[in-house]
XYZ file of C-alpha atoms in Angstrom:
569
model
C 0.000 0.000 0.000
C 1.505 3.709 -0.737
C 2.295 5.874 2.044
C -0.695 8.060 0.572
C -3.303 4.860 1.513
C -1.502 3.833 4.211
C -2.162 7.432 5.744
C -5.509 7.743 4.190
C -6.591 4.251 6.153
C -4.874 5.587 9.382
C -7.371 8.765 8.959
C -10.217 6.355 8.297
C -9.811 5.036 11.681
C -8.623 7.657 13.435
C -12.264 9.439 11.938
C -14.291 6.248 12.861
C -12.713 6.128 16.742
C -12.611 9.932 17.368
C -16.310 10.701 15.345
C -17.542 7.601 17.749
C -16.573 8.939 21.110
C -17.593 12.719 20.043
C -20.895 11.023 19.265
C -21.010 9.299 22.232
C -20.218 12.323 24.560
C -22.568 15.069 22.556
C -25.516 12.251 22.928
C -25.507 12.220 26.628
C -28.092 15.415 27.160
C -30.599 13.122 25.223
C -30.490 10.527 28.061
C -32.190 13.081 30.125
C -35.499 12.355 27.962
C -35.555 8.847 29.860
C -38.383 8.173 32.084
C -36.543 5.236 34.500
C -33.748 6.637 36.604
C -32.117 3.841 36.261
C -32.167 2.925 32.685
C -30.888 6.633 31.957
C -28.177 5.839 34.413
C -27.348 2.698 32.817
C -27.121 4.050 29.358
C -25.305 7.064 30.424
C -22.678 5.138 31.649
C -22.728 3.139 28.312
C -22.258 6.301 26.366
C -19.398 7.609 28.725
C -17.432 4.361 29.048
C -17.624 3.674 25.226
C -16.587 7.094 24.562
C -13.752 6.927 26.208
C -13.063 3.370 24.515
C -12.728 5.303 21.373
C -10.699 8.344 22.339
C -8.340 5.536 23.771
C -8.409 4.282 19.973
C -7.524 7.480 18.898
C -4.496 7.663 21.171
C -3.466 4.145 20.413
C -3.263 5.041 16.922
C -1.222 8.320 17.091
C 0.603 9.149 19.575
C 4.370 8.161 18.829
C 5.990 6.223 21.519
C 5.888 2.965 22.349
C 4.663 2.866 26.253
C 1.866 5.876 25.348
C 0.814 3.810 22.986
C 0.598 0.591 25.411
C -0.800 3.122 28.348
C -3.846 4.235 25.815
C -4.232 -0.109 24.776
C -4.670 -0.595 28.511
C -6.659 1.837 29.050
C -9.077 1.159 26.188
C -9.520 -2.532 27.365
C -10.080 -1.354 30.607
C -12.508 1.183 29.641
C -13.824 -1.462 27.197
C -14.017 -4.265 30.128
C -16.573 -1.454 32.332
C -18.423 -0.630 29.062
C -19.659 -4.544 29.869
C -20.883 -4.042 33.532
C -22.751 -0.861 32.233
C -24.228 -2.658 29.191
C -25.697 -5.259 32.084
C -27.061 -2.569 34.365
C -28.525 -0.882 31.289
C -30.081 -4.370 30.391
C -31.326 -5.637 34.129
C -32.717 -2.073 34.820
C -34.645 -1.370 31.028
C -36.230 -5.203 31.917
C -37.477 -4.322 34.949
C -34.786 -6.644 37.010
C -33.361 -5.912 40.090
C -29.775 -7.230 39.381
C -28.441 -4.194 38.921
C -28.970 -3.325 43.105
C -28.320 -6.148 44.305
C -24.883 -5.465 46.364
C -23.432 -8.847 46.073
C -23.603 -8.886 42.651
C -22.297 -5.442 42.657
C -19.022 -6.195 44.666
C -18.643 -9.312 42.871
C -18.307 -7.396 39.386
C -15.827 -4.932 40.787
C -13.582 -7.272 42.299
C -13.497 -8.879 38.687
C -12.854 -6.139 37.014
C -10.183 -4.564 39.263
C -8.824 -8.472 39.377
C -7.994 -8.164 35.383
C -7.330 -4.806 35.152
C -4.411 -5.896 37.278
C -3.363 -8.680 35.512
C -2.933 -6.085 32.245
C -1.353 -3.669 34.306
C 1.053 -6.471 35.415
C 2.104 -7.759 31.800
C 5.347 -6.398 31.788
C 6.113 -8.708 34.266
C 4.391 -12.318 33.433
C 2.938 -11.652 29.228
C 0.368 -13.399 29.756
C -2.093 -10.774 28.845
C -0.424 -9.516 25.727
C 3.174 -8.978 23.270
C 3.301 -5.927 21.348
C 5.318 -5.837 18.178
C 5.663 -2.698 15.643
C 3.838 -3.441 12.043
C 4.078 -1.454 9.030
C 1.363 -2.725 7.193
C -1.400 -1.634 6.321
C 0.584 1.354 8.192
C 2.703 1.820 10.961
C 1.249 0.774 14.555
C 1.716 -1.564 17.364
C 0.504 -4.617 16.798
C -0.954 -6.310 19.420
C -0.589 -10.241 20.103
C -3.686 -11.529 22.932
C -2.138 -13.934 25.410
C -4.144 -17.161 27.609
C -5.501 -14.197 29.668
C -6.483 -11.840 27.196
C -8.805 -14.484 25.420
C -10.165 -15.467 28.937
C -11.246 -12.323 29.580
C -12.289 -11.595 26.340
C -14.685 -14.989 26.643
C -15.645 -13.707 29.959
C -16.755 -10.291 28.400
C -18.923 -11.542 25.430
C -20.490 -14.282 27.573
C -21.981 -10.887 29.895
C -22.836 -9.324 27.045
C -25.093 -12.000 25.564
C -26.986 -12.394 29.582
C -27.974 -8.544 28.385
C -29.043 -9.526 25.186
C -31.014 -12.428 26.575
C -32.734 -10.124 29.200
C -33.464 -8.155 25.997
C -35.180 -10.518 23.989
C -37.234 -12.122 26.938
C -38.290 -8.453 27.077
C -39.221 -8.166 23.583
C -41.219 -11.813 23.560
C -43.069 -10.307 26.146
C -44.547 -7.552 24.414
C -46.827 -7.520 20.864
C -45.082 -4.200 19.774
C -43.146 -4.075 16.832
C -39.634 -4.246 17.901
C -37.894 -4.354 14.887
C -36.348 -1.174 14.652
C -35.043 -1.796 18.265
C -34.306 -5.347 17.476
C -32.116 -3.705 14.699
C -30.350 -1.583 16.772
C -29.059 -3.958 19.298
C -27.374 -6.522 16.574
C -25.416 -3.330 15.794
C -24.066 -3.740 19.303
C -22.906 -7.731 18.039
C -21.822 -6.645 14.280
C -18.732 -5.057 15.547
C -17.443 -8.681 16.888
C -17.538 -9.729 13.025
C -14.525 -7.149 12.568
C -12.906 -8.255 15.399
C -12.884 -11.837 13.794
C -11.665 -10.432 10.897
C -8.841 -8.087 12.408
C -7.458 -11.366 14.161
C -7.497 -14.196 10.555
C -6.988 -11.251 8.198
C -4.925 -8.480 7.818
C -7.593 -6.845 5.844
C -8.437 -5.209 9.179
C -6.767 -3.947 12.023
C -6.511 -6.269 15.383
C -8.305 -4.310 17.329
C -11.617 -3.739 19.152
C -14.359 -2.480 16.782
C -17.650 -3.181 19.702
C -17.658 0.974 21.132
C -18.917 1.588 17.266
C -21.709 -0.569 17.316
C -21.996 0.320 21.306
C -22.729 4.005 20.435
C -24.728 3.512 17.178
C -27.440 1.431 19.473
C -27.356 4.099 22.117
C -27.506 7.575 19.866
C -30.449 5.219 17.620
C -32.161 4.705 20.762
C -31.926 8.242 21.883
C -32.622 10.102 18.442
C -34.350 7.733 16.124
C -36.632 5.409 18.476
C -37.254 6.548 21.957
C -40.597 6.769 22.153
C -40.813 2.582 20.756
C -37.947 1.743 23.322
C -40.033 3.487 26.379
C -43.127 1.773 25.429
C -41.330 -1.636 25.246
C -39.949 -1.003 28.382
C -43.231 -0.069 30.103
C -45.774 -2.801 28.307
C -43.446 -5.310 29.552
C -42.715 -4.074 32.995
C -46.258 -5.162 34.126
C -47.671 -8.144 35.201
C -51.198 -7.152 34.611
C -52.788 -6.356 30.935
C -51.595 -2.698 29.644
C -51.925 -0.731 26.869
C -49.628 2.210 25.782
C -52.175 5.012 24.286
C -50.662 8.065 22.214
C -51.670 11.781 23.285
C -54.739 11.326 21.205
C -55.540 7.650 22.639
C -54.515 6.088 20.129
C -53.644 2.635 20.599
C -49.720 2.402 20.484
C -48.264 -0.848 22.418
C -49.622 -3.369 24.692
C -48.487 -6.792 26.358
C -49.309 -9.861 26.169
C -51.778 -10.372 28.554
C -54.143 -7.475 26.977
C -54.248 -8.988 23.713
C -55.201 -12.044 25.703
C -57.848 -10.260 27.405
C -58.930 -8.146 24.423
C -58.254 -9.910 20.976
C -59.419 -7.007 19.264
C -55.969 -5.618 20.568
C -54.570 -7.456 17.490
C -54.865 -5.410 14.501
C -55.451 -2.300 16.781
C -51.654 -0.533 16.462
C -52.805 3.753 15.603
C -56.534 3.207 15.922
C -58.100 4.910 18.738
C -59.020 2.995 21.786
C -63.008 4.045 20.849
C -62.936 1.988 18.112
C -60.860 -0.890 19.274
C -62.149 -1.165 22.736
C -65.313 0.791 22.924
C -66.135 -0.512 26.280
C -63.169 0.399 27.786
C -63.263 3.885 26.483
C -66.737 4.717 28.338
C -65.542 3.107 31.437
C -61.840 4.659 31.526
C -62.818 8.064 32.733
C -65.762 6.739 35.109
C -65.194 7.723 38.620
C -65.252 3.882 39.606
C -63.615 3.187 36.063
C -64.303 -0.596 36.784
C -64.985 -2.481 33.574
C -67.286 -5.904 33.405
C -66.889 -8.704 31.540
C -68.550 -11.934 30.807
C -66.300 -15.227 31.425
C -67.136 -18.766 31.435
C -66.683 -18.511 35.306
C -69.169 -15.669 35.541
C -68.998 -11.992 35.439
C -65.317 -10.745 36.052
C -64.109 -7.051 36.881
C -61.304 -5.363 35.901
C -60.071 -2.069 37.209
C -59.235 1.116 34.475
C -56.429 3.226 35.313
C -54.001 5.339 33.511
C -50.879 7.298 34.193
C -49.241 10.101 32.196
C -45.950 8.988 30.006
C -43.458 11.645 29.224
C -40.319 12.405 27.927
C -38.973 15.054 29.773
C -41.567 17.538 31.099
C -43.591 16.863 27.784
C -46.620 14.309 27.884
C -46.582 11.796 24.441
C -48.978 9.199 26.176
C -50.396 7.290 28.922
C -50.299 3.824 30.284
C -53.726 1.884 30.772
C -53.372 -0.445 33.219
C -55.987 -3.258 33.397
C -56.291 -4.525 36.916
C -58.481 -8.057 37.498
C -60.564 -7.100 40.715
C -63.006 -9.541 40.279
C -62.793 -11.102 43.843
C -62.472 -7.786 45.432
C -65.587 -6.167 43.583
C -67.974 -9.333 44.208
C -67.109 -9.013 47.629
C -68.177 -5.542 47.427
C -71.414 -6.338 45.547
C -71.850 -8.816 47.994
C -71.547 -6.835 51.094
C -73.475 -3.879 49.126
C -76.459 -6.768 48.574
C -75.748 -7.556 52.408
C -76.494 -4.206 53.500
C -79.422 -3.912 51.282
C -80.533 -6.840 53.521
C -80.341 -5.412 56.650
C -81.595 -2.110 55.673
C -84.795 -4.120 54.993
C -84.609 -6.098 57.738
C -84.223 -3.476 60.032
C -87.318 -1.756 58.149
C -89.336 -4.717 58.980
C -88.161 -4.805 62.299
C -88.616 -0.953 63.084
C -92.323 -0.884 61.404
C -93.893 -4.065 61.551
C -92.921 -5.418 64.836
C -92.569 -2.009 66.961
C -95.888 -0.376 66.107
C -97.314 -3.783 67.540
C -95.426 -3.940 70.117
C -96.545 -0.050 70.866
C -99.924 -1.088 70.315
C -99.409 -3.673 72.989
C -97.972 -1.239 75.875
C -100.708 1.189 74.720
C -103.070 -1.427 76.243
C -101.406 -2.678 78.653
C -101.130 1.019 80.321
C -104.349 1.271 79.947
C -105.171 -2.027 81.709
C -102.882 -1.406 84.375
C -104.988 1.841 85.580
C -107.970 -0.261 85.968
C -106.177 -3.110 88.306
C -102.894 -4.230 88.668
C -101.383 -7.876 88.808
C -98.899 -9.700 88.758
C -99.762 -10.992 85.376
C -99.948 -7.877 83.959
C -96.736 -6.394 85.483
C -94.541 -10.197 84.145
C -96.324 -8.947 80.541
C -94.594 -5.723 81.380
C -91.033 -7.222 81.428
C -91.757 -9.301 78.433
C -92.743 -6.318 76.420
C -89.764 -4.431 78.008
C -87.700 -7.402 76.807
C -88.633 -7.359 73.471
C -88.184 -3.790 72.988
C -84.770 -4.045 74.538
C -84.285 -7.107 71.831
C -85.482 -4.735 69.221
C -83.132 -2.026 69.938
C -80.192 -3.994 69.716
C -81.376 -5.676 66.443
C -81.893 -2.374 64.619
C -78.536 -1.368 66.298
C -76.867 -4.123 64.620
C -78.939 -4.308 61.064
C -78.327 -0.296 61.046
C -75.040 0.286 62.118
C -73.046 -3.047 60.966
C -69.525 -2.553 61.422
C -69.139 0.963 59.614
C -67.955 4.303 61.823
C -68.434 8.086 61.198
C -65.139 10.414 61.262
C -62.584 9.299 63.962
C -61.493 12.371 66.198
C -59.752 12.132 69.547
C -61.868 11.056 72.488
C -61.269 11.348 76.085
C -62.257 7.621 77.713
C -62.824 8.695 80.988
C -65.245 11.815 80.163
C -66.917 9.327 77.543
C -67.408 6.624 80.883
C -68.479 9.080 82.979
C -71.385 10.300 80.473
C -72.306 6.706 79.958
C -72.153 6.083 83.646
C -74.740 8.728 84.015
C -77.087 7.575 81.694
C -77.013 3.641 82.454
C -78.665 2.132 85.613
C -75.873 1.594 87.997
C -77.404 0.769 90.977
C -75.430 0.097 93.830
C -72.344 0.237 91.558
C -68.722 2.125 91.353
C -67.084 3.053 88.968
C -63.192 3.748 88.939
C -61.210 5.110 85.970
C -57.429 4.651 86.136
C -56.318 6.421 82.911
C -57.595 9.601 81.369
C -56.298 8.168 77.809
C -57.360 9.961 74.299
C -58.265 7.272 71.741
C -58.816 7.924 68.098
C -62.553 6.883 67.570
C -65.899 7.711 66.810
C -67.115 8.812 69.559
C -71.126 8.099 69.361
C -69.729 4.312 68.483
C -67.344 4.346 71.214
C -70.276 5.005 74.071
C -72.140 2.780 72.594
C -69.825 -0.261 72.992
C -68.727 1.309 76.697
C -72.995 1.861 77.671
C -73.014 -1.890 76.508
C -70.224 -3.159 78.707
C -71.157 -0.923 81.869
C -74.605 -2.192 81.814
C -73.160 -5.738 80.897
C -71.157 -5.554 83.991
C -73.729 -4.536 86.312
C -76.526 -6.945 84.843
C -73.595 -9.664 85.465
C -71.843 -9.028 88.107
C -74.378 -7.777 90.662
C -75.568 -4.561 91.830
C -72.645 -3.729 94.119
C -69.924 -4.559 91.583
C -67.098 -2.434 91.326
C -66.064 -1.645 87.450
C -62.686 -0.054 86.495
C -61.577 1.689 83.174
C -57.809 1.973 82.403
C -54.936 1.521 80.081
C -53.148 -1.675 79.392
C -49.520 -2.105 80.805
C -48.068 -2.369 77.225
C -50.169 0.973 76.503
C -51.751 -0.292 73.125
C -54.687 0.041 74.058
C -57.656 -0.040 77.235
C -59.601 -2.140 79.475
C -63.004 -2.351 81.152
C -63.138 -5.064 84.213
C -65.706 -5.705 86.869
C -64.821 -7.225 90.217
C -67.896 -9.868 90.078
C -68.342 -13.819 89.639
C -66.397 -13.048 85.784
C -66.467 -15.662 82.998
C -65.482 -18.944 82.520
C -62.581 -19.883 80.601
C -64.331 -22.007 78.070
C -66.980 -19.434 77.750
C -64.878 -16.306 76.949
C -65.035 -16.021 73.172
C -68.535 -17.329 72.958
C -70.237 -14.384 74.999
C -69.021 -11.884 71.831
C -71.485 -14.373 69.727
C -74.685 -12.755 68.890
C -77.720 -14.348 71.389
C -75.108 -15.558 73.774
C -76.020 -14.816 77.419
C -76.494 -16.168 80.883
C -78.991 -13.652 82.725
C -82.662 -14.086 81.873
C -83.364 -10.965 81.509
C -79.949 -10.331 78.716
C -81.192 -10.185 75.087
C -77.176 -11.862 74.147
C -77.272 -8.694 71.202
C -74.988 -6.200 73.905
C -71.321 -7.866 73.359
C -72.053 -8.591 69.899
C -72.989 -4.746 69.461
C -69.564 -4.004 71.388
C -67.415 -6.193 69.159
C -68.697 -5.025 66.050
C -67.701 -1.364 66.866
C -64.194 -2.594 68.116
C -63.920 -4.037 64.667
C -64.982 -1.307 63.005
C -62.167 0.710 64.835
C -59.804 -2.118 63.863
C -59.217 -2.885 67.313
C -59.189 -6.465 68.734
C -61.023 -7.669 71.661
C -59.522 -9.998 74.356
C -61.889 -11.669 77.267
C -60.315 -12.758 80.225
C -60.207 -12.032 84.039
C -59.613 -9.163 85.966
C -56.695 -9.353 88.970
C -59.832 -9.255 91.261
C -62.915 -10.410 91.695
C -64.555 -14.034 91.324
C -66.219 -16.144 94.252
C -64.588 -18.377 97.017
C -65.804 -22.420 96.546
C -66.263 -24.534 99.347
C -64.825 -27.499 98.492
C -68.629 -28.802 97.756
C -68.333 -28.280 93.928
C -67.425 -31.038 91.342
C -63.773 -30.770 89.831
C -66.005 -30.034 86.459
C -67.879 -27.076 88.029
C -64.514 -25.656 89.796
C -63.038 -25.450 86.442
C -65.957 -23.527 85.106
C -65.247 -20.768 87.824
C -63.690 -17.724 87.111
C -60.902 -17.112 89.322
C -61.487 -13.007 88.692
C -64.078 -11.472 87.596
C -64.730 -10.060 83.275
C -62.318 -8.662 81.933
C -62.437 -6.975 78.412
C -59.406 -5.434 76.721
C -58.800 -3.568 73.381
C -56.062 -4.118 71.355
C -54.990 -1.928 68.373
C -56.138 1.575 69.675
C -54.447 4.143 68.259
C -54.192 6.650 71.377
C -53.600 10.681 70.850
C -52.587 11.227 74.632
C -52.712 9.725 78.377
C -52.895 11.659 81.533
C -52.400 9.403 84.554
C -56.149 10.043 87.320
C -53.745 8.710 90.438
């Protein structure tokens, strides 16, 4: 070759090296554009690494002495040898992986790397990395001969590279975009190792590293050709639910796999709008429930419509529909809704067509009562009282269920005191330990406390002393009576609905109580206070000792969310 060609090829390369890494560095403000932090990161750090790779090129190829010329080799493999770990972060974080956090993984890489970056730095000692002879043709450079290790790591290196390219495809397969152009792009990352094949049989090339070209002709094609195709793969395959990638205009752009399963229309639907593709889902998508139904051949099945904004930069191109399966969730809803519909009628029934009786029947009984009185008329008395006591609760439970108003802080011990006042006590004390301030409703919470006092005095005798106060590990508050208590194999059947031991109990009150603690999301515990109970006399059977309390009731709530305590001692 003349010297003319011979410098006319150096300028070729010097052109191809130096235009690379200029390309490289001027594309980096178009990485900003990238939704995912940590793609952008990852293909920052592609650009960077592989544009130094080149400029090292460019110094290996003209700077005149011998060691600059091995310093700028070095560093290029070295630069090269990063470029790899980069490529993989790029590749585990545009999948939607999590390899590229994970620390092990992380130290493991660098310890590599440094590892072989030391054995190059080393060669002068051992060569088993590299020689380095001068050549003159096709011009003058140093001509570099790979050693055992050089191949190694060079094996090592395109074995990485391919895991990325694997994670890619999987990626694409997962998606029913067309991914050609991007499919295109990243064999131009794998051409370049054609070259290098070449540049080691033939000496039609230079042996050298060609892979930063096709490095930074993937990353500036992503970043100025096809960003908008290489976000929406990214995004219709990050989810495990159906989605659909709409346009600014709603025009169907992308969507996974699952959505064309779900909608088969989805197939030929790539730039029509979604009212013509999906009708259905277009009405439903700005509903303020947005939940879409659909017949299946295990009945009716919900699926939940949302969408997010997808930009590039501060500029909105798109949304994402996301198609959520709720169907378990919404029957349960429809179910409860039904429920309630229930009870709402039920109480109706119960508020109409058995109290205006009832009224009817005191009305009469009043009236009877003036003429004579009996005993028979004052035992019909206390039934009628009964049942209106049994009706109260019932419409208490049909009407209130186990929903609350607006949760405020309450002070318990004002709250007992007012219930004290307005429930027949009796003989009774009451002692409150613990001013505490719960977060509750506080209309529900005298209701469940009016239940228990009058539970406790109904129970545990006229005299019985009943104390209010806040548990020892302070998460929450008890209410405990000094009487006969409860027996341990009766304790979680008394919160039962019916359950109860006095004649005169209608079994609704502790029922009522744990329905508001649930509401609350508090939990409540029976068991026996530190006091309390009655003394046997040895006359008993070892069956009806064990069915004696040793303290008397005890009822604790778990789960309270308190805003303040003030000790009363």
């Amino acid at each position: 070759m003349s010297l003319f060609g011979a410098d006319l090829l150096l300028a070729a390369y010097v052109v191809a090296f130096g235009g690379t890494g200029v390309l490289c560095f001027a594309s980096l403000y178009r990485t900003r554009r990238i939704t995912d932090p940590d793609t952008r990161r990852g293909l920052a750090a592609l650009l960077v690494l592989c544009g130094g790779w080149s400029v090292s090129h460019v110094g290996y190829l003209l700077v005149p002495m011998r060691s600059a010329r091995l310093a700028f080799f070095v560093l290029g493999l070295s630069t090269g040898l990063a470029a790899v770990g980069a490529w993989l972060y790029f590749c585990s974080a545009y999948t939607g992986r999590v390899l590229h956090r994970m620390p092990w993984i992380r130290r493991t890489a660098v310890a590599v790397f440094a590892g072989i970056v030391l054995v190059k730095l080393t060669n002068p000692i051992h060569g088993i990395y590299y020689a380095a002879t001068w050549e003159t043709t096709p011009f003058r450079y140093l001509a570099i001969e790979p050693g055992l290790a050089h191949w190694l790591a060079m094996a090592l290196a395109y074995a990485l590279s391919f895991v990325g390219y694997f994670m890619l495809i999987e990626r694409f397969l997962q998606v029913d975009y067309d991914a050609g152009p991007f499919v295109a792009l990243v064999t131009l990352t794998g051409l370049p190792a054609v070259a290098d094949v070449i540049g080691v049989t033939h000496p039609l090339l230079l042996n050298t590293t060609y892979e930063p070209i096709g490095v930074a002709a993937f990353a500036v094609g992503v970043l100025f050709f096809y960003l908008d195709g290489f976000e929406a793969i990214q995004l219709a395959g990050d989810d495990d639910d159906p989605v659909v990638y709409l346009d600014e205009d709603r025009r169907v752009r992308e969507f996974n796999h699952l959505a064309r399963e779900l909608f088969p229309a989805l197939d030929d639907a790539a730039g029509r709008p979604l009212d013509d593709v999906l009708p259905a889902v277009a009405d439903r998508i700005d509903a303020e429930d947005a939940v879409l139904e659909r017949d299946a051949p295990d009945g009716t099945r919900y699926y939940q419509l949302s969408t997010s904004p997808f930009t590039a930069g501060e500029v909105r191109i798109g949304e994402l529909l996301r198609i959520d399966d709720v169907t378990e969730a919404e029957r349960y809803r429809r179910e409860l809704e039904r429920e309630t519909e229930r009870l709402n009628a039920f109480a109706s029934i119960v508020a109409h067509d058995l109290r205006n009786p009832l009224n009817v029947a005191q009305g009469y009984l009043d009236i009877e009562r003036e003429r004579r009185d009996s005993d028979e008329l004052e035992a019909i008395d206390e039934s009628l009282d009964r049942m209106d006591a049994i009706i109260e609760d019932v419409l208490t439970l049909a009407r209130e269920g186990e929903d609350i108003g607006d949760t405020e802080p309450v002070s318990l011990a004002a709250t007992v005191e007012e219930c004290w006042r307005r429930v027949d006590t009796a003989a009774a004390t009451l002692a409150v330990e613990d001013d505490l301030r719960v977060i509750a409703d506080e209309s529900r919470l005298q209701q469940l406390l009016e239940n228990l006092l009058r539970n406790a005095v109904e129970h545990g005798g006229s005299d019985v002393t009943i104390t209010v106060g806040q548990l020892e590990d302070g998460d929450g508050f008890y209410v405990e009576d000094d009487g006969a208590g409860i027996p341990a194999e009766d304790r979680e059947r008394v919160l039962e609905a019916g359950v109860t031991s006095s004649e005169d109990g209608t079994g609704f009150g502790l029922e009522i109580v744990t329905k508001i603690a649930n509401a609350h999301d508090w939990t409540v515990r029976v068991t026996e206070s530190a006091e309390g109970g009655e003394e046997t006399d040895g006359s008993q059977s070892p069956e009806d000792e064990r069915s004696e309390s040793s303290g008397g009731a005890r009822f604790e709530f778990v789960g309270v969310q308190l805003a303040a305590t003030v000790s009363r001692s």
